[in-house]
Short mmCIF file of C-alpha atoms and ligand atoms in Angstrom, two decimals:
data_model
loop_
_atom_site.label_atom_id
_atom_site.label_comp_id
_atom_site.label_asym_id
_atom_site.label_seq_id
_atom_site.Cartn_x
_atom_site.Cartn_y
_atom_site.Cartn_z
CA MET A 1 0.16 -0.26 0.22
CA SER A 2 1.15 3.73 -0.80
CA SER A 3 2.56 5.66 2.40
CA ASP A 4 2.65 9.31 2.25
CA ASN A 5 2.23 12.42 4.43
CA SER A 6 -1.79 12.35 4.14
CA SER A 7 -4.05 11.11 6.61
CA ALA A 8 -4.02 7.20 7.58
CA ASP A 9 -8.09 7.49 6.30
CA ASP A 10 -6.80 9.00 2.90
CA VAL A 11 -3.97 6.40 2.70
CA ARG A 12 -6.08 3.21 3.16
CA GLN A 13 -8.47 4.58 0.29
CA VAL A 14 -5.63 4.76 -2.38
CA TRP A 15 -4.81 1.71 -4.07
CA ASP A 16 -1.22 1.32 -5.50
CA VAL A 17 -2.37 0.07 -9.12
CA VAL A 18 -5.79 -0.41 -10.46
CA VAL A 19 -6.36 -2.18 -13.56
CA VAL A 20 -9.24 -1.77 -16.00
CA GLY A 21 -10.13 -4.94 -17.84
CA ALA A 22 -9.43 -8.48 -16.88
CA GLY A 23 -8.82 -10.07 -20.38
CA PRO A 24 -5.07 -11.81 -20.70
CA ALA A 25 -3.58 -7.88 -20.53
CA GLY A 26 -5.37 -7.13 -17.46
CA ALA A 27 -4.76 -10.02 -15.63
CA SER A 28 -1.19 -10.15 -16.50
CA ALA A 29 -0.79 -6.43 -15.69
CA ALA A 30 -2.56 -7.36 -12.13
CA TYR A 31 -0.48 -10.38 -11.76
CA ALA A 32 3.01 -8.62 -12.45
CA ALA A 33 1.93 -5.78 -10.24
CA ALA A 34 0.76 -7.68 -7.04
CA VAL A 35 3.65 -10.21 -7.01
CA THR A 36 5.47 -7.28 -5.73
CA GLY A 37 3.48 -6.95 -2.63
CA ARG A 38 1.70 -3.81 -3.94
CA ARG A 39 -2.10 -3.23 -3.65
CA VAL A 40 -3.69 -3.77 -6.71
CA LEU A 41 -7.30 -3.66 -8.02
CA LEU A 42 -8.61 -5.41 -11.04
CA LEU A 43 -11.97 -3.92 -12.33
CA GLU A 44 -13.86 -6.00 -14.92
CA LYS A 45 -17.23 -5.05 -16.30
CA ALA A 46 -18.27 -8.57 -17.23
CA GLU A 47 -18.83 -11.52 -14.83
CA LEU A 48 -16.21 -14.16 -15.24
CA PRO A 49 -16.02 -16.62 -17.06
CA ARG A 50 -16.80 -14.17 -19.92
CA TYR A 51 -17.06 -15.08 -23.62
CA LYS A 52 -14.37 -13.22 -26.05
CA THR A 53 -14.62 -13.58 -29.68
CA CYS A 54 -11.22 -15.15 -30.42
CA GLY A 55 -9.48 -18.67 -32.20
CA GLY A 56 -7.70 -19.05 -28.72
CA GLY A 57 -4.52 -20.09 -30.57
CA ILE A 58 -1.37 -20.04 -28.08
CA ILE A 59 1.55 -19.57 -29.99
CA GLY A 60 5.07 -20.00 -28.19
CA PRO A 61 5.45 -16.30 -27.11
CA SER A 62 2.06 -16.49 -25.42
CA ARG A 63 2.98 -19.55 -23.70
CA ASP A 64 6.30 -18.04 -23.08
CA ALA A 65 4.93 -14.82 -21.39
CA LEU A 66 2.27 -17.02 -18.90
CA PRO A 67 3.09 -16.46 -15.23
CA PRO A 68 5.17 -19.08 -13.62
CA GLY A 69 3.13 -22.10 -12.54
CA PHE A 70 0.26 -21.43 -14.93
CA GLU A 71 -1.07 -24.50 -16.66
CA LEU A 72 -2.63 -24.01 -19.90
CA PRO A 73 -6.08 -25.55 -20.40
CA LEU A 74 -5.25 -26.72 -23.62
CA ARG A 75 -8.49 -28.03 -25.40
CA ASP A 76 -6.28 -29.42 -28.36
CA ARG A 77 -2.64 -29.70 -29.53
CA VAL A 78 -2.14 -28.76 -32.97
CA HIS A 79 0.58 -30.91 -35.22
CA ALA A 80 -1.17 -30.54 -38.59
CA VAL A 81 -2.21 -27.50 -40.62
CA THR A 82 -4.10 -27.34 -43.74
CA PHE A 83 -3.77 -24.38 -45.89
CA SER A 84 -5.97 -23.46 -48.94
CA LEU A 85 -6.14 -20.65 -50.96
CA ASP A 86 -10.14 -19.43 -50.94
CA GLY A 87 -10.98 -23.17 -50.86
CA ARG A 88 -8.76 -24.26 -53.34
CA PHE A 89 -4.98 -25.82 -53.50
CA THR A 90 -5.66 -27.41 -50.41
CA ARG A 91 -2.39 -28.93 -48.87
CA THR A 92 -1.56 -30.27 -45.32
CA ARG A 93 1.66 -29.71 -43.67
CA ARG A 94 2.55 -31.64 -40.34
CA SER A 95 4.94 -31.37 -37.74
CA LYS A 96 6.22 -34.05 -35.11
CA GLN A 97 6.56 -31.43 -32.40
CA MET A 98 3.28 -29.27 -31.30
CA LEU A 99 2.95 -26.40 -33.36
CA PHE A 100 0.72 -24.23 -31.17
CA GLY A 101 -1.96 -25.06 -28.61
CA LEU A 102 -6.12 -24.24 -28.30
CA VAL A 103 -8.10 -23.01 -25.51
CA ASN A 104 -11.23 -21.92 -24.94
CA ARG A 105 -11.15 -18.19 -23.99
CA PRO A 106 -13.72 -18.02 -21.11
CA GLU A 107 -11.45 -20.69 -19.05
CA PHE A 108 -8.15 -19.30 -19.97
CA ASP A 109 -8.79 -15.86 -18.95
CA GLN A 110 -10.53 -16.94 -15.62
CA GLN A 111 -7.43 -18.93 -14.93
CA LEU A 112 -5.07 -16.00 -15.44
CA VAL A 113 -7.47 -13.80 -13.08
CA GLU A 114 -7.06 -16.32 -10.65
CA HIS A 115 -3.62 -16.66 -10.80
CA ALA A 116 -3.31 -12.91 -10.22
CA GLN A 117 -5.80 -13.05 -7.31
CA LYS A 118 -3.64 -15.83 -5.79
CA ALA A 119 -0.44 -13.05 -6.14
CA GLY A 120 -2.99 -10.90 -4.26
CA ALA A 121 -4.60 -8.88 -6.50
CA GLU A 122 -8.22 -7.89 -5.66
CA LEU A 123 -10.78 -8.40 -8.41
CA ARG A 124 -14.47 -6.62 -8.89
CA THR A 125 -16.47 -7.77 -11.59
CA GLY A 126 -19.74 -6.26 -12.78
CA VAL A 127 -18.27 -2.77 -12.58
CA THR A 128 -17.98 -0.65 -15.79
CA VAL A 129 -15.23 2.08 -15.85
CA GLN A 130 -16.72 5.26 -17.39
CA ARG A 131 -13.72 7.44 -17.45
CA VAL A 132 -10.33 8.16 -15.90
CA GLU A 133 -9.40 11.64 -14.26
CA GLN A 134 -5.89 12.96 -13.81
CA HIS A 135 -7.00 16.59 -12.62
CA GLY A 136 -9.64 18.06 -11.22
CA ALA A 137 -12.29 17.78 -8.13
CA ALA A 138 -12.09 13.84 -8.36
CA VAL A 139 -8.53 13.84 -7.92
CA PRO A 140 -7.32 14.57 -4.35
CA ASP A 141 -3.78 15.37 -5.30
CA ARG A 142 -1.30 15.19 -8.31
CA ARG A 143 0.01 11.75 -7.25
CA THR A 144 -3.55 10.21 -7.46
CA VAL A 145 -5.51 8.71 -10.63
CA ALA A 146 -9.47 8.74 -10.21
CA VAL A 147 -11.01 5.81 -12.08
CA VAL A 148 -14.68 6.82 -12.07
CA LEU A 149 -17.45 3.70 -12.47
CA GLN A 150 -20.75 4.02 -14.11
CA GLY A 151 -23.03 4.90 -11.50
CA GLY A 152 -20.47 7.65 -9.76
CA GLU A 153 -18.19 5.68 -7.52
CA THR A 154 -14.73 6.93 -7.76
CA VAL A 155 -11.52 4.38 -7.13
CA LEU A 156 -8.41 6.50 -6.32
CA ALA A 157 -4.93 4.86 -7.12
CA ARG A 158 -1.19 5.93 -7.50
CA ALA A 159 -1.13 4.33 -11.28
CA GLY A 160 -3.74 3.04 -13.80
CA VAL A 161 -3.34 0.29 -16.29
CA GLY A 162 -5.85 0.47 -19.20
CA ALA A 163 -6.38 -3.06 -20.45
CA ASP A 164 -9.96 -3.00 -21.50
CA GLY A 165 -9.77 -4.13 -24.81
CA SER A 166 -10.43 -3.12 -28.39
CA ALA A 167 -13.29 -0.51 -27.77
CA SER A 168 -10.90 1.19 -24.68
CA ARG A 169 -12.07 4.12 -23.00
CA ILE A 170 -8.65 4.17 -21.24
CA GLY A 171 -7.19 4.06 -24.54
CA ALA A 172 -9.33 7.06 -25.72
CA HIS A 173 -8.26 8.84 -22.39
CA VAL A 174 -4.38 8.24 -23.38
CA GLY A 175 -5.22 9.19 -26.95
CA VAL A 176 -4.33 6.18 -28.69
CA LYS A 177 -4.13 6.28 -32.76
CA LEU A 178 -5.08 3.23 -34.89
CA ASP A 179 -4.15 2.83 -38.58
CA GLN A 180 -5.62 -0.49 -39.05
CA VAL A 181 -8.97 -1.76 -37.87
CA ASP A 182 -10.38 -5.13 -38.82
CA LEU A 183 -13.55 -7.09 -38.27
CA GLY A 184 -13.45 -10.63 -36.95
CA LEU A 185 -16.71 -12.98 -37.24
CA GLU A 186 -16.56 -16.28 -35.58
CA ALA A 187 -19.01 -19.15 -34.62
CA GLU A 188 -18.61 -21.92 -32.12
CA ILE A 189 -19.89 -25.01 -33.83
CA PRO A 190 -20.73 -28.27 -31.75
CA VAL A 191 -19.97 -31.17 -34.00
CA PRO A 192 -20.42 -35.04 -33.89
CA GLU A 193 -17.90 -37.18 -32.77
CA THR A 194 -16.73 -38.48 -36.39
CA VAL A 195 -16.55 -34.77 -37.37
CA ALA A 196 -14.30 -33.94 -34.03
CA GLU A 197 -12.32 -36.68 -34.66
CA ASP A 198 -11.44 -35.68 -38.46
CA TRP A 199 -9.87 -31.92 -37.09
CA ARG A 200 -8.21 -33.45 -33.87
CA GLY A 201 -4.85 -32.09 -33.68
CA ARG A 202 -5.29 -30.04 -37.38
CA VAL A 203 -6.33 -26.48 -37.89
CA LEU A 204 -7.32 -25.17 -41.27
CA ILE A 205 -6.04 -21.45 -42.53
CA ASP A 206 -7.44 -20.36 -45.78
CA TRP A 207 -6.40 -17.32 -47.59
CA GLY A 208 -9.50 -15.28 -48.02
CA PRO A 209 -11.34 -13.69 -51.25
CA ILE A 210 -10.86 -9.90 -49.42
CA PRO A 211 -7.51 -8.42 -49.57
CA GLY A 212 -5.82 -9.06 -46.33
CA SER A 213 -8.51 -11.57 -45.18
CA TYR A 214 -8.22 -15.35 -43.89
CA GLY A 215 -10.14 -17.73 -42.22
CA TRP A 216 -9.56 -20.67 -39.66
CA VAL A 217 -11.07 -23.80 -38.09
CA PHE A 218 -9.55 -24.44 -34.67
CA PRO A 219 -10.74 -27.80 -33.19
CA LYS A 220 -11.52 -27.85 -29.29
CA GLY A 221 -12.72 -31.34 -28.67
CA ASP A 222 -16.45 -31.37 -29.55
CA THR A 223 -16.63 -28.03 -30.90
CA LEU A 224 -15.23 -26.28 -33.94
CA THR A 225 -14.16 -22.42 -33.56
CA VAL A 226 -14.69 -21.23 -37.52
CA GLY A 227 -13.83 -17.60 -38.44
CA VAL A 228 -12.84 -15.46 -40.57
CA ILE A 229 -11.06 -11.65 -40.19
CA SER A 230 -10.97 -8.76 -42.81
CA ALA A 231 -10.47 -5.05 -42.77
CA ARG A 232 -13.37 -3.08 -41.41
CA GLY A 233 -15.63 -1.63 -43.83
CA GLU A 234 -16.12 -4.87 -45.64
CA GLY A 235 -18.99 -6.36 -43.31
CA ALA A 236 -21.25 -7.84 -45.80
CA ALA A 237 -18.31 -9.40 -47.85
CA THR A 238 -16.87 -10.69 -44.41
CA LYS A 239 -20.06 -12.15 -43.63
CA ARG A 240 -20.33 -13.66 -46.76
CA TYR A 241 -16.78 -15.21 -46.61
CA LEU A 242 -17.70 -16.90 -43.26
CA GLU A 243 -20.95 -18.54 -44.80
CA ASP A 244 -19.06 -19.80 -47.90
CA PHE A 245 -16.25 -21.00 -45.52
CA VAL A 246 -18.76 -23.17 -43.28
CA ALA A 247 -20.80 -24.15 -46.15
CA ARG A 248 -17.76 -25.36 -48.03
CA LEU A 249 -16.19 -27.41 -44.99
CA GLY A 250 -19.32 -29.21 -44.88
CA LEU A 251 -20.73 -27.74 -41.43
CA ALA A 252 -23.45 -25.66 -42.63
CA GLY A 253 -25.96 -28.32 -41.21
CA PHE A 254 -24.55 -27.92 -37.69
CA GLU A 255 -26.08 -25.09 -35.30
CA PRO A 256 -23.29 -22.52 -33.97
CA SER A 257 -23.97 -22.41 -30.03
CA ILE A 258 -22.27 -19.08 -30.44
CA SER A 259 -22.10 -16.34 -33.47
CA SER A 260 -20.23 -13.47 -32.56
CA GLY A 261 -18.13 -10.54 -34.04
CA HIS A 262 -15.31 -8.40 -32.45
CA LEU A 263 -12.89 -5.70 -33.96
CA THR A 264 -9.35 -5.70 -33.65
CA ARG A 265 -6.84 -2.49 -33.73
CA CYS A 266 -3.44 -1.77 -34.63
CA ARG A 267 -1.94 1.47 -33.45
CA THR A 268 0.10 3.53 -35.21
CA GLU A 269 3.86 3.84 -34.81
CA ASP A 270 3.59 7.06 -33.06
CA SER A 271 0.32 6.16 -31.04
CA PRO A 272 1.04 7.25 -27.17
CA LEU A 273 1.21 4.63 -24.73
CA THR A 274 0.95 6.42 -21.62
CA ARG A 275 -0.53 9.66 -20.21
CA GLY A 276 0.46 10.91 -16.80
CA ARG A 277 -0.03 8.12 -14.51
CA VAL A 278 -1.78 6.08 -16.67
CA LEU A 279 -0.35 3.26 -19.08
CA VAL A 280 -2.24 1.25 -21.86
CA CYS A 281 -1.70 -2.62 -23.07
CA GLY A 282 -3.13 -5.18 -25.15
CA ASP A 283 -5.71 -4.36 -27.23
CA ALA A 284 -6.34 -1.27 -25.80
CA ALA A 285 -3.10 0.08 -26.73
CA GLY A 286 -3.84 -1.25 -30.45
CA MET A 287 -1.18 -3.90 -29.95
CA LEU A 288 -1.85 -6.73 -31.85
CA GLU A 289 0.21 -8.78 -34.99
CA PRO A 290 -1.05 -6.78 -37.88
CA TRP A 291 -1.09 -9.63 -40.49
CA THR A 292 -2.25 -12.54 -38.35
CA ARG A 293 -4.21 -10.88 -35.91
CA GLU A 294 -2.35 -12.67 -33.11
CA GLY A 295 -3.13 -10.58 -30.06
CA ILE A 296 -2.79 -12.86 -26.89
CA SER A 297 1.14 -12.98 -26.63
CA PHE A 298 0.84 -9.07 -27.63
CA ALA A 299 -1.86 -8.73 -24.34
CA LEU A 300 0.37 -10.87 -21.88
CA ARG A 301 3.74 -9.47 -22.82
CA SER A 302 2.65 -5.68 -22.69
CA GLY A 303 0.15 -6.26 -19.77
CA ARG A 304 3.37 -7.95 -17.57
CA LEU A 305 5.36 -4.91 -18.51
CA ALA A 306 2.79 -2.19 -17.87
CA GLY A 307 2.38 -3.93 -14.43
CA GLU A 308 5.79 -3.92 -13.71
CA TRP A 309 5.80 -0.38 -14.83
CA ALA A 310 2.73 1.08 -13.05
CA VAL A 311 4.47 -0.08 -9.67
CA ARG A 312 7.24 2.09 -10.38
CA ILE A 313 4.89 4.80 -11.48
CA ALA A 314 2.77 4.12 -8.12
CA GLU A 315 6.28 4.74 -6.00
CA ALA A 316 7.37 7.96 -8.01
CA HIS A 317 7.96 10.64 -5.94
CA ASP A 318 6.89 13.30 -8.27
CA ALA A 319 5.40 14.13 -11.60
CA VAL A 320 8.94 14.07 -13.39
CA ASP A 321 9.80 10.91 -11.86
CA ALA A 322 6.39 9.23 -12.99
CA ARG A 323 6.95 10.46 -16.37
CA ARG A 324 10.19 9.08 -16.68
CA GLN A 325 8.48 5.65 -15.77
CA ALA A 326 5.88 5.98 -17.96
CA LEU A 327 8.30 6.85 -20.89
CA ASN A 328 10.42 3.71 -19.76
CA TYR A 329 7.32 1.58 -20.31
CA ALA A 330 6.75 3.21 -23.87
CA PHE A 331 10.29 2.57 -24.65
CA ALA A 332 10.34 -1.25 -23.81
CA ILE A 333 6.92 -1.54 -25.64
CA LYS A 334 8.44 0.16 -28.84
CA ALA A 335 11.97 -1.60 -28.95
CA GLY A 336 10.26 -5.25 -28.52
CA LEU A 337 6.57 -5.37 -29.71
CA GLY A 338 6.56 -2.39 -31.84
CA VAL A 339 9.20 -3.88 -33.99
CA GLU A 340 7.40 -6.81 -34.41
CA MET A 341 4.24 -4.97 -35.48
CA ALA A 342 6.43 -3.04 -38.01
CA VAL A 343 7.53 -5.90 -39.72
CA GLY A 344 4.01 -7.74 -39.43
CA LYS A 345 2.57 -4.03 -41.03
CA ARG A 346 4.87 -4.98 -43.99
CA MET A 347 3.95 -8.66 -44.09
CA LEU A 348 0.21 -7.78 -44.39
CA ALA A 349 1.02 -5.12 -47.32
CA VAL A 350 2.49 -7.90 -49.22
CA PHE A 351 -0.11 -10.57 -48.03
CA GLU A 352 -3.17 -8.01 -49.28
CA ARG A 353 -1.69 -8.09 -52.98
CA ARG A 354 -0.25 -11.27 -53.08
CA PRO A 355 -2.24 -14.11 -51.05
CA GLY A 356 -1.24 -16.83 -53.77
CA LEU A 357 2.49 -16.39 -53.30
CA PHE A 358 2.16 -16.82 -49.26
CA HIS A 359 0.14 -20.08 -50.34
CA ALA A 360 2.46 -21.17 -52.55
CA ALA A 361 5.54 -20.64 -50.19
CA LEU A 362 3.94 -22.34 -47.37
CA THR A 363 2.60 -25.62 -49.12
CA GLY A 364 5.50 -26.03 -51.82
CA PHE A 365 8.65 -24.29 -50.12
CA ARG A 366 10.14 -25.95 -47.06
CA PRO A 367 12.11 -22.86 -45.59
CA ALA A 368 8.96 -20.91 -45.44
CA TRP A 369 7.06 -23.76 -43.82
CA ARG A 370 9.95 -24.08 -41.40
CA ALA A 371 9.90 -20.52 -40.55
CA PHE A 372 6.13 -20.90 -39.85
CA ARG A 373 6.74 -23.95 -37.60
CA ASP A 374 9.38 -22.08 -35.83
CA ILE A 375 7.22 -18.93 -35.36
CA THR A 376 4.46 -20.82 -34.17
CA GLN A 377 6.47 -23.00 -31.92
CA GLY A 378 8.23 -19.68 -30.13
CA SER A 379 11.79 -20.44 -31.27
CA THR A 380 12.15 -17.28 -33.24
CA SER A 381 9.99 -14.49 -34.41
CA LEU A 382 8.67 -13.05 -37.69
CA GLY A 383 10.90 -9.70 -36.85
CA GLU A 384 13.97 -11.84 -35.96
CA ILE A 385 13.74 -14.16 -39.38
CA VAL A 386 13.71 -10.38 -41.36
CA ARG A 387 16.70 -8.86 -39.29
CA THR A 388 18.86 -12.11 -39.24
CA HIS A 389 18.13 -13.57 -42.83
CA PRO A 390 19.30 -11.42 -45.69
CA VAL A 391 17.44 -13.54 -48.31
CA ALA A 392 14.17 -12.82 -46.04
CA GLN A 393 14.80 -9.12 -46.12
CA ARG A 394 15.51 -8.67 -49.57
CA ALA A 395 12.40 -10.73 -50.58
CA LEU A 396 10.13 -8.47 -48.27
CA THR A 397 11.61 -5.41 -49.31
CA ALA A 398 11.47 -6.31 -53.29
CA LEU A 399 7.86 -7.13 -52.62
CA ASP A 400 6.60 -4.43 -50.47
CA ARG A 401 5.91 -1.95 -52.99
CA ARG A 402 5.13 0.77 -50.98
CA PRO A 403 6.17 4.39 -52.51
CA ALA A 404 9.77 3.81 -51.83
CA ALA A 405 9.98 7.06 -49.30
CA GLN A 406 7.54 5.56 -47.09
CA ALA A 407 9.17 1.99 -46.90
CA ALA A 408 12.75 3.71 -46.42
CA ALA A 409 10.85 5.60 -43.82
CA ALA A 410 9.68 2.51 -42.11
CA GLU A 411 13.22 0.88 -42.32
CA GLN A 412 14.96 3.79 -40.55
CA GLU A 413 12.31 3.68 -37.72
CA ALA A 414 12.93 0.13 -37.38
CA GLU A 415 16.69 0.61 -37.57
CA GLY A 416 16.57 3.61 -34.89
CA VAL A 417 14.59 1.22 -32.38
CA ARG A 418 16.74 -1.62 -32.85
CA ASP A 419 19.86 0.61 -32.31
CA ARG A 420 18.47 2.12 -29.23
CA GLN A 421 17.53 -1.31 -27.96
CA ASP A 422 20.84 -2.36 -28.61
CA ALA A 423 22.35 0.35 -26.69
CA ALA A 424 20.06 -0.53 -23.68
CA GLY A 425 21.50 -3.94 -23.94
CA SER A 426 17.95 -5.44 -24.26
C1 LIG B 1 -12.15 -13.19 -34.33
C2 LIG B 1 -10.80 -13.34 -33.40
C3 LIG B 1 -9.87 -14.26 -33.22
C4 LIG B 1 -8.87 -14.06 -32.70
N1 LIG B 1 -7.89 -15.11 -32.53
C5 LIG B 1 -6.72 -14.96 -32.09
C6 LIG B 1 -6.02 -16.26 -31.61
O1 LIG B 1 -6.48 -17.28 -31.85
N2 LIG B 1 -5.08 -16.00 -31.12
C7 LIG B 1 -4.58 -14.79 -30.35
O2 LIG B 1 -3.38 -14.55 -29.83
N3 LIG B 1 -5.44 -13.76 -30.64
C8 LIG B 1 -6.41 -13.90 -31.40
N4 LIG B 1 -7.04 -12.59 -31.53
C9 LIG B 1 -7.00 -11.48 -30.61
C10 LIG B 1 -7.01 -11.40 -29.18
O3 LIG B 1 -8.81 -11.97 -28.85
C11 LIG B 1 -7.06 -10.07 -28.55
O4 LIG B 1 -6.07 -9.50 -28.92
C12 LIG B 1 -7.08 -10.47 -26.80
O5 LIG B 1 -7.90 -10.95 -26.54
C13 LIG B 1 -6.68 -9.06 -26.41
O6 LIG B 1 -6.71 -9.41 -24.93
P1 LIG B 1 -7.05 -7.79 -23.74
O7 LIG B 1 -6.88 -8.46 -22.58
O8 LIG B 1 -6.11 -6.61 -24.45
O9 LIG B 1 -8.47 -7.58 -24.19
P2 LIG B 1 -9.68 -8.62 -24.01
O10 LIG B 1 -9.48 -9.92 -24.18
O11 LIG B 1 -10.73 -7.89 -25.11
O12 LIG B 1 -9.97 -8.08 -22.62
C14 LIG B 1 -10.61 -6.57 -22.50
C15 LIG B 1 -11.82 -6.81 -20.87
O13 LIG B 1 -11.97 -5.46 -20.59
C16 LIG B 1 -13.20 -5.36 -20.26
N5 LIG B 1 -13.56 -4.04 -20.33
C17 LIG B 1 -13.71 -3.68 -21.54
N6 LIG B 1 -14.22 -2.29 -21.00
C18 LIG B 1 -14.41 -2.18 -19.76
C19 LIG B 1 -14.95 -0.96 -19.00
N7 LIG B 1 -15.20 0.39 -19.14
N8 LIG B 1 -14.62 -1.30 -17.59
C20 LIG B 1 -14.53 -2.66 -17.29
N9 LIG B 1 -14.07 -3.72 -18.03
C21 LIG B 1 -14.07 -3.45 -19.37
C22 LIG B 1 -13.87 -6.42 -21.17
O14 LIG B 1 -15.08 -7.02 -20.40
C23 LIG B 1 -12.82 -7.65 -21.37
O15 LIG B 1 -12.84 -8.50 -20.39
C24 LIG B 1 -8.56 -12.66 -32.06
C25 LIG B 1 -9.39 -11.85 -32.08
C26 LIG B 1 -10.42 -12.03 -32.92
C27 LIG B 1 -11.37 -10.72 -33.05
#
């Protein structure tokens, strides 16, 4: 708990860190802050477990970012991937070692929250945060953040973490800027045992008919998660893609238990990540792999960093110190996940124009499949491959036909971040 010169009563009412949103980002932030012994409050508008539109694909970096002792509630282990190009040229690739795991999000997210609670975080569900204030009548002093709940109650903290997902109110407070918004549509389809058996251990990835779109089948025992994702603004075409996809797979006769949609958002490279004593992470910060729209690892990794730096902000003795800690958080994000996102954006730009090339590479060119395997297993990353393999670098540059000045600026930015990262020894 914080200690300062205020009266004992005031001190008791101020949390060290308040985290808004109990998805992977929020639970990860709450865990990282609570494990240091600080008083942490985690606020969630839903009752848990809550449904989240998501494939539940847990790749290596997600697994590696889980808190110590966390046991993944895997519904299936993926050893094979069937690729198709808008339903054609189907080919299955296999791996002896597991490629990635599949979870049900309600179960996974609740377990993460329980882990944060075991570390000492307090959870309040069924409370919607309306806004955050850092100045004005609700804020007793300059070292405090006021989190205003629906209904008027105010919660006070030394630092705030916004992990409230892709429609984030805390992100709006911080001024998060976006340059990519996509719409994901999904159906949870219960299937008979014979159909489930056919999919066990195998996923399907279909490169879709709309530029930048793709679809997937992720098996979870007796239920298949079938989804598609595409740029926002193509709502009718995206819906049609999902319908055609489901029909083509012979699954149209099975009634989905849940059909839902959700937006994913990617930040601009210069988007803010902090404002005063408030940090944002996960979807709330627009942190997501732009090509695959994989976001759980970004949520877990940025959440952990946000929790760690929120503790330092909570302990900051003045505004200058708090600002320094907030900037350190932003730097850590940009040097790591930011570089990954920059490469992902370039991959998406190429994929939008040449989905057939991706399909041909993954199904017919062994090094491309090995790269896919290594990335999903977590032994390397897309950024690392482009950085360390001159051939991959040249291929991406040749295919990324953005105007030369724009591509050069992106390259320079990535170089600059890498240099700073090297200088920082990280
Ligand atoms: C169709 C689809 C499929 C996907 N598939 C995958 C996949 O297979 N693998 C992968 O890695 N990623 C996937 N993603 C991305 C992934 O789901 C997200 O990146 C991830 O959930 C982000 O976690 P988060 O904690 O930031 O946000 P969320 O999981 O969205 O959690 C935010 C939480 O904040 C709460 N909240 C919101 N507003 C408030 C408020 N005002 N007050 C209090 N609480 C609030 C919400 O109820 C929610 O519980 C997919 C996304 C989509 C749309």
